[in-house]
Amino acid sequence: MSEIDAQQRDAPEPPLTRAGAGRFLWQQLPYAVALLLAIAGVAYTNVSHQPLVGYWEFLALAIGVVCVITKWPETEGRDMQIRLVWTQALHWIAVLITMNIMLVSGVQQMLPTPATGLVLLTLLALGTFLAGISLLSLQIAFLGLAMGAAVPAISWLKQSIFFFLLGAVLLIGLAISFWLRQDSRPSRGTSRAQHQTEG
Protein backbone atom coordinates (compact mmCIF):
# COMPACT_ATOMS: atom_id res chain seq x y z
CA MET A 1 0.00 0.00 0.00
CA SER A 2 2.81 2.41 0.77
CA GLU A 3 4.22 2.06 -2.76
CA ILE A 4 0.87 2.92 -4.32
CA ASP A 5 0.44 5.92 -2.00
CA ALA A 6 3.95 7.15 -2.84
CA GLN A 7 3.28 6.79 -6.57
CA GLN A 8 0.02 8.72 -6.26
CA ARG A 9 1.76 11.51 -4.35
CA ASP A 10 4.63 11.65 -6.85
CA ALA A 11 2.34 11.59 -9.90
CA PRO A 12 1.99 15.02 -11.48
CA GLU A 13 -1.35 16.74 -11.10
CA PRO A 14 -3.47 16.54 -14.23
CA PRO A 15 -3.37 19.70 -16.33
CA LEU A 16 -6.41 21.94 -16.58
CA THR A 17 -9.01 20.48 -18.87
CA ARG A 18 -9.95 22.34 -22.00
CA ALA A 19 -13.35 23.18 -20.54
CA GLY A 20 -11.77 24.61 -17.37
CA ALA A 21 -9.24 26.63 -19.33
CA GLY A 22 -11.92 27.86 -21.72
CA ARG A 23 -14.14 28.93 -18.82
CA PHE A 24 -11.23 30.76 -17.18
CA LEU A 25 -10.44 32.60 -20.43
CA TRP A 26 -14.13 33.47 -20.89
CA GLN A 27 -14.20 34.99 -17.38
CA GLN A 28 -11.09 37.08 -18.12
CA LEU A 29 -12.33 38.24 -21.53
CA PRO A 30 -14.07 41.48 -20.39
CA TYR A 31 -10.91 42.67 -18.61
CA ALA A 32 -8.66 41.90 -21.58
CA VAL A 33 -11.07 43.61 -24.00
CA ALA A 34 -11.24 46.72 -21.78
CA LEU A 35 -7.44 46.91 -21.61
CA LEU A 36 -7.07 46.49 -25.38
CA LEU A 37 -9.73 49.13 -26.05
CA ALA A 38 -7.96 51.60 -23.73
CA ILE A 39 -4.59 51.07 -25.41
CA ALA A 40 -6.20 51.26 -28.87
CA GLY A 41 -7.79 54.59 -27.91
CA VAL A 42 -4.45 56.08 -26.90
CA ALA A 43 -2.79 54.72 -30.05
CA TYR A 44 -5.51 56.24 -32.26
CA THR A 45 -5.25 59.58 -30.44
CA ASN A 46 -1.49 59.62 -30.99
CA VAL A 47 -1.87 58.88 -34.70
CA SER A 48 -4.86 61.09 -35.53
CA HIS A 49 -3.95 63.95 -33.14
CA GLN A 50 -7.62 64.28 -32.16
CA PRO A 51 -9.04 63.48 -28.72
CA LEU A 52 -11.73 60.82 -28.74
CA VAL A 53 -14.13 62.31 -26.21
CA GLY A 54 -17.04 59.96 -26.82
CA TYR A 55 -14.75 56.93 -26.93
CA TRP A 56 -13.36 57.54 -23.43
CA GLU A 57 -16.82 58.19 -22.02
CA PHE A 58 -18.10 54.96 -23.57
CA LEU A 59 -15.12 53.02 -22.20
CA ALA A 60 -15.66 54.40 -18.68
CA LEU A 61 -19.34 53.43 -18.82
CA ALA A 62 -18.45 49.97 -20.18
CA ILE A 63 -15.99 49.34 -17.35
CA GLY A 64 -18.63 50.49 -14.87
CA VAL A 65 -21.07 47.96 -16.33
CA VAL A 66 -18.40 45.24 -16.14
CA CYS A 67 -17.86 46.09 -12.46
CA VAL A 68 -21.56 45.70 -11.70
CA ILE A 69 -22.00 42.53 -13.76
CA THR A 70 -18.99 40.76 -12.25
CA LYS A 71 -20.01 41.54 -8.65
CA TRP A 72 -23.77 41.01 -9.11
CA PRO A 73 -23.75 37.19 -8.50
CA GLU A 74 -21.76 37.65 -5.27
CA THR A 75 -24.12 40.32 -3.93
CA GLU A 76 -26.88 38.92 -1.74
CA GLY A 77 -30.17 40.67 -1.16
CA ARG A 78 -31.99 43.33 -3.14
CA ASP A 79 -30.79 46.17 -0.89
CA MET A 80 -27.13 45.23 -1.45
CA GLN A 81 -27.68 44.93 -5.21
CA ILE A 82 -29.27 48.39 -5.33
CA ARG A 83 -26.38 49.73 -3.25
CA LEU A 84 -23.89 48.15 -5.67
CA VAL A 85 -25.54 49.82 -8.66
CA TRP A 86 -25.77 53.24 -6.98
CA THR A 87 -22.21 53.27 -5.63
CA GLN A 88 -20.79 52.24 -9.00
CA ALA A 89 -22.99 54.76 -10.82
CA LEU A 90 -21.78 57.59 -8.56
CA HIS A 91 -18.17 56.42 -8.85
CA TRP A 92 -18.20 56.38 -12.65
CA ILE A 93 -20.15 59.65 -12.90
CA ALA A 94 -17.34 61.25 -10.88
CA VAL A 95 -14.77 59.76 -13.27
CA LEU A 96 -16.74 61.05 -16.29
CA ILE A 97 -16.99 64.55 -14.79
CA THR A 98 -13.24 64.59 -14.17
CA MET A 99 -12.58 63.48 -17.75
CA ASN A 100 -14.82 66.22 -19.10
CA ILE A 101 -13.04 68.81 -16.96
CA MET A 102 -9.82 67.80 -18.74
CA LEU A 103 -11.58 68.30 -22.07
CA VAL A 104 -12.79 71.84 -21.36
CA SER A 105 -11.29 74.10 -24.02
CA GLY A 106 -9.25 76.18 -21.55
CA VAL A 107 -7.63 73.09 -20.00
CA GLN A 108 -7.22 71.30 -23.32
CA GLN A 109 -5.28 74.21 -24.83
CA MET A 110 -2.60 73.68 -22.19
CA LEU A 111 -2.09 70.04 -23.24
CA PRO A 112 -1.09 68.68 -26.63
CA THR A 113 -3.61 66.24 -28.13
CA PRO A 114 -1.55 63.05 -27.53
CA ALA A 115 -1.08 64.08 -23.90
CA THR A 116 -4.85 64.47 -23.56
CA GLY A 117 -5.29 60.81 -24.49
CA LEU A 118 -2.73 59.76 -21.91
CA VAL A 119 -4.36 61.93 -19.22
CA LEU A 120 -7.77 60.39 -19.97
CA LEU A 121 -6.27 56.89 -19.83
CA THR A 122 -4.67 57.78 -16.48
CA LEU A 123 -8.03 58.96 -15.10
CA LEU A 124 -9.70 55.82 -16.43
CA ALA A 125 -6.98 53.66 -14.85
CA LEU A 126 -7.37 55.41 -11.51
CA GLY A 127 -11.14 55.03 -11.60
CA THR A 128 -10.84 51.33 -12.47
CA PHE A 129 -8.27 50.69 -9.74
CA LEU A 130 -10.39 52.45 -7.10
CA ALA A 131 -13.48 50.53 -8.25
CA GLY A 132 -11.53 47.29 -7.85
CA ILE A 133 -10.53 48.27 -4.31
CA SER A 134 -14.05 49.26 -3.30
CA LEU A 135 -15.48 46.04 -4.75
CA LEU A 136 -12.63 43.92 -3.33
CA SER A 137 -12.04 42.59 -6.85
CA LEU A 138 -8.45 41.68 -7.62
CA GLN A 139 -9.19 41.44 -11.36
CA ILE A 140 -10.66 44.92 -11.64
CA ALA A 141 -7.87 46.41 -9.52
CA PHE A 142 -5.29 44.65 -11.71
CA LEU A 143 -7.02 46.01 -14.83
CA GLY A 144 -6.63 49.52 -13.39
CA LEU A 145 -2.95 48.86 -12.62
CA ALA A 146 -2.38 47.51 -16.14
CA MET A 147 -4.00 50.60 -17.67
CA GLY A 148 -1.89 52.82 -15.43
CA ALA A 149 1.27 50.96 -16.40
CA ALA A 150 0.32 51.39 -20.07
CA VAL A 151 0.63 55.18 -19.76
CA PRO A 152 4.42 55.36 -19.19
CA ALA A 153 4.90 52.33 -21.44
CA ILE A 154 3.16 54.10 -24.35
CA SER A 155 5.11 57.32 -23.88
CA TRP A 156 8.38 55.39 -23.51
CA LEU A 157 7.54 53.26 -26.53
CA LYS A 158 6.87 56.31 -28.65
CA GLN A 159 10.23 57.83 -27.72
CA SER A 160 12.34 54.71 -28.09
CA ILE A 161 10.67 52.49 -30.69
CA PHE A 162 14.00 51.66 -32.34
CA PHE A 163 15.55 50.53 -29.04
CA PHE A 164 12.46 48.44 -28.35
CA LEU A 165 12.68 46.73 -31.74
CA LEU A 166 16.36 45.91 -31.17
CA GLY A 167 15.51 44.44 -27.77
CA ALA A 168 12.72 42.35 -29.29
CA VAL A 169 15.07 41.00 -31.97
CA LEU A 170 17.63 40.14 -29.27
CA LEU A 171 15.02 38.31 -27.17
CA ILE A 172 13.73 36.39 -30.18
CA GLY A 173 17.29 35.38 -31.07
CA LEU A 174 17.98 34.19 -27.52
CA ALA A 175 14.72 32.25 -27.45
CA ILE A 176 15.50 30.54 -30.76
CA SER A 177 19.02 29.58 -29.66
CA PHE A 178 17.71 28.26 -26.33
CA TRP A 179 15.02 26.28 -28.13
CA LEU A 180 17.58 24.76 -30.55
CA ARG A 181 19.79 23.71 -27.62
CA GLN A 182 16.84 22.04 -25.88
CA ASP A 183 16.06 20.08 -29.05
CA SER A 184 19.63 18.81 -29.37
CA ARG A 185 20.05 17.69 -25.71
CA PRO A 186 17.60 14.74 -25.62
CA SER A 187 19.30 13.06 -28.59
CA ARG A 188 22.70 13.18 -26.83
CA GLY A 189 21.20 11.84 -23.59
CA THR A 190 19.50 8.92 -25.35
CA SER A 191 22.69 8.02 -27.27
CA ARG A 192 24.70 7.96 -24.00
CA ALA A 193 22.03 5.78 -22.38
CA GLN A 194 22.20 3.39 -25.39
CA HIS A 195 26.02 3.20 -25.12
CA GLN A 196 25.77 2.40 -21.40
CA THR A 197 23.22 -0.37 -21.92
CA GLU A 198 25.31 -1.90 -24.71
CA GLY A 199 28.42 -1.81 -22.48
XYZ file of C-alpha atoms in Angstrom:
199
model
C 0.000 0.000 0.000
C 2.811 2.410 0.771
C 4.222 2.064 -2.765
C 0.866 2.920 -4.319
C 0.443 5.917 -2.005
C 3.948 7.152 -2.838
C 3.281 6.795 -6.567
C 0.023 8.716 -6.259
C 1.760 11.506 -4.355
C 4.633 11.647 -6.846
C 2.343 11.595 -9.900
C 1.989 15.024 -11.477
C -1.347 16.744 -11.097
C -3.466 16.538 -14.235
C -3.365 19.697 -16.328
C -6.407 21.942 -16.581
C -9.010 20.481 -18.865
C -9.948 22.345 -22.000
C -13.348 23.179 -20.538
C -11.766 24.611 -17.366
C -9.237 26.634 -19.334
C -11.922 27.864 -21.723
C -14.136 28.929 -18.819
C -11.228 30.761 -17.178
C -10.444 32.600 -20.430
C -14.128 33.466 -20.892
C -14.198 34.992 -17.383
C -11.090 37.081 -18.116
C -12.326 38.242 -21.529
C -14.074 41.480 -20.388
C -10.913 42.665 -18.612
C -8.660 41.898 -21.583
C -11.073 43.615 -24.004
C -11.242 46.721 -21.780
C -7.437 46.913 -21.610
C -7.073 46.488 -25.379
C -9.728 49.134 -26.049
C -7.965 51.597 -23.731
C -4.586 51.074 -25.407
C -6.199 51.264 -28.869
C -7.791 54.593 -27.907
C -4.448 56.076 -26.900
C -2.789 54.723 -30.046
C -5.510 56.236 -32.256
C -5.251 59.577 -30.442
C -1.487 59.622 -30.989
C -1.866 58.876 -34.699
C -4.855 61.089 -35.526
C -3.951 63.948 -33.136
C -7.619 64.285 -32.161
C -9.036 63.482 -28.723
C -11.728 60.818 -28.741
C -14.126 62.309 -26.212
C -17.044 59.958 -26.819
C -14.753 56.934 -26.926
C -13.359 57.544 -23.429
C -16.825 58.188 -22.023
C -18.095 54.959 -23.574
C -15.120 53.022 -22.202
C -15.659 54.402 -18.679
C -19.344 53.429 -18.820
C -18.452 49.974 -20.179
C -15.986 49.338 -17.350
C -18.632 50.490 -14.871
C -21.073 47.959 -16.335
C -18.395 45.240 -16.138
C -17.856 46.092 -12.459
C -21.561 45.703 -11.695
C -21.998 42.526 -13.758
C -18.989 40.756 -12.246
C -20.013 41.540 -8.654
C -23.773 41.011 -9.107
C -23.752 37.194 -8.500
C -21.758 37.652 -5.271
C -24.121 40.325 -3.926
C -26.884 38.919 -1.740
C -30.166 40.673 -1.164
C -31.988 43.327 -3.138
C -30.786 46.166 -0.893
C -27.128 45.230 -1.451
C -27.677 44.931 -5.205
C -29.266 48.393 -5.327
C -26.375 49.726 -3.245
C -23.886 48.147 -5.665
C -25.545 49.821 -8.657
C -25.766 53.244 -6.979
C -22.214 53.269 -5.630
C -20.790 52.240 -9.002
C -22.989 54.763 -10.823
C -21.776 57.592 -8.565
C -18.172 56.423 -8.851
C -18.197 56.382 -12.649
C -20.147 59.651 -12.897
C -17.338 61.254 -10.881
C -14.774 59.760 -13.272
C -16.737 61.054 -16.288
C -16.995 64.549 -14.787
C -13.236 64.589 -14.172
C -12.584 63.481 -17.749
C -14.820 66.219 -19.098
C -13.041 68.811 -16.957
C -9.823 67.802 -18.740
C -11.580 68.298 -22.073
C -12.788 71.842 -21.357
C -11.287 74.101 -24.015
C -9.253 76.177 -21.545
C -7.632 73.093 -19.999
C -7.220 71.301 -23.317
C -5.279 74.206 -24.832
C -2.603 73.685 -22.187
C -2.089 70.042 -23.235
C -1.087 68.678 -26.630
C -3.608 66.244 -28.125
C -1.545 63.047 -27.525
C -1.080 64.085 -23.897
C -4.850 64.472 -23.557
C -5.290 60.810 -24.494
C -2.727 59.756 -21.908
C -4.359 61.930 -19.224
C -7.766 60.394 -19.974
C -6.273 56.894 -19.832
C -4.671 57.777 -16.478
C -8.026 58.959 -15.102
C -9.699 55.815 -16.431
C -6.978 53.659 -14.853
C -7.365 55.413 -11.507
C -11.145 55.033 -11.601
C -10.837 51.333 -12.466
C -8.274 50.687 -9.736
C -10.388 52.451 -7.104
C -13.477 50.528 -8.246
C -11.529 47.289 -7.846
C -10.529 48.266 -4.311
C -14.054 49.261 -3.298
C -15.482 46.037 -4.749
C -12.628 43.921 -3.334
C -12.038 42.592 -6.847
C -8.452 41.683 -7.622
C -9.187 41.435 -11.357
C -10.665 44.924 -11.643
C -7.869 46.412 -9.519
C -5.294 44.649 -11.713
C -7.023 46.009 -14.835
C -6.626 49.515 -13.391
C -2.948 48.861 -12.624
C -2.377 47.511 -16.138
C -4.003 50.601 -17.669
C -1.894 52.823 -15.427
C 1.266 50.958 -16.400
C 0.322 51.386 -20.066
C 0.628 55.182 -19.763
C 4.417 55.362 -19.194
C 4.898 52.335 -21.436
C 3.160 54.098 -24.345
C 5.112 57.324 -23.884
C 8.381 55.392 -23.506
C 7.544 53.257 -26.533
C 6.872 56.312 -28.649
C 10.229 57.833 -27.719
C 12.345 54.706 -28.092
C 10.672 52.493 -30.688
C 13.999 51.661 -32.340
C 15.549 50.527 -29.041
C 12.456 48.438 -28.354
C 12.680 46.730 -31.739
C 16.356 45.910 -31.169
C 15.509 44.441 -27.768
C 12.719 42.347 -29.291
C 15.071 41.001 -31.968
C 17.626 40.140 -29.268
C 15.017 38.306 -27.169
C 13.729 36.387 -30.179
C 17.295 35.380 -31.070
C 17.981 34.190 -27.521
C 14.718 32.247 -27.446
C 15.503 30.537 -30.765
C 19.016 29.580 -29.662
C 17.710 28.257 -26.326
C 15.015 26.276 -28.131
C 17.576 24.763 -30.548
C 19.789 23.711 -27.620
C 16.841 22.039 -25.880
C 16.056 20.084 -29.045
C 19.630 18.807 -29.368
C 20.047 17.692 -25.712
C 17.602 14.741 -25.615
C 19.303 13.061 -28.594
C 22.702 13.181 -26.826
C 21.202 11.845 -23.594
C 19.504 8.921 -25.349
C 22.695 8.019 -27.270
C 24.701 7.963 -24.000
C 22.034 5.775 -22.381
C 22.195 3.392 -25.390
C 26.018 3.198 -25.120
C 25.775 2.402 -21.398
C 23.222 -0.367 -21.923
C 25.314 -1.895 -24.713
C 28.420 -1.815 -22.479
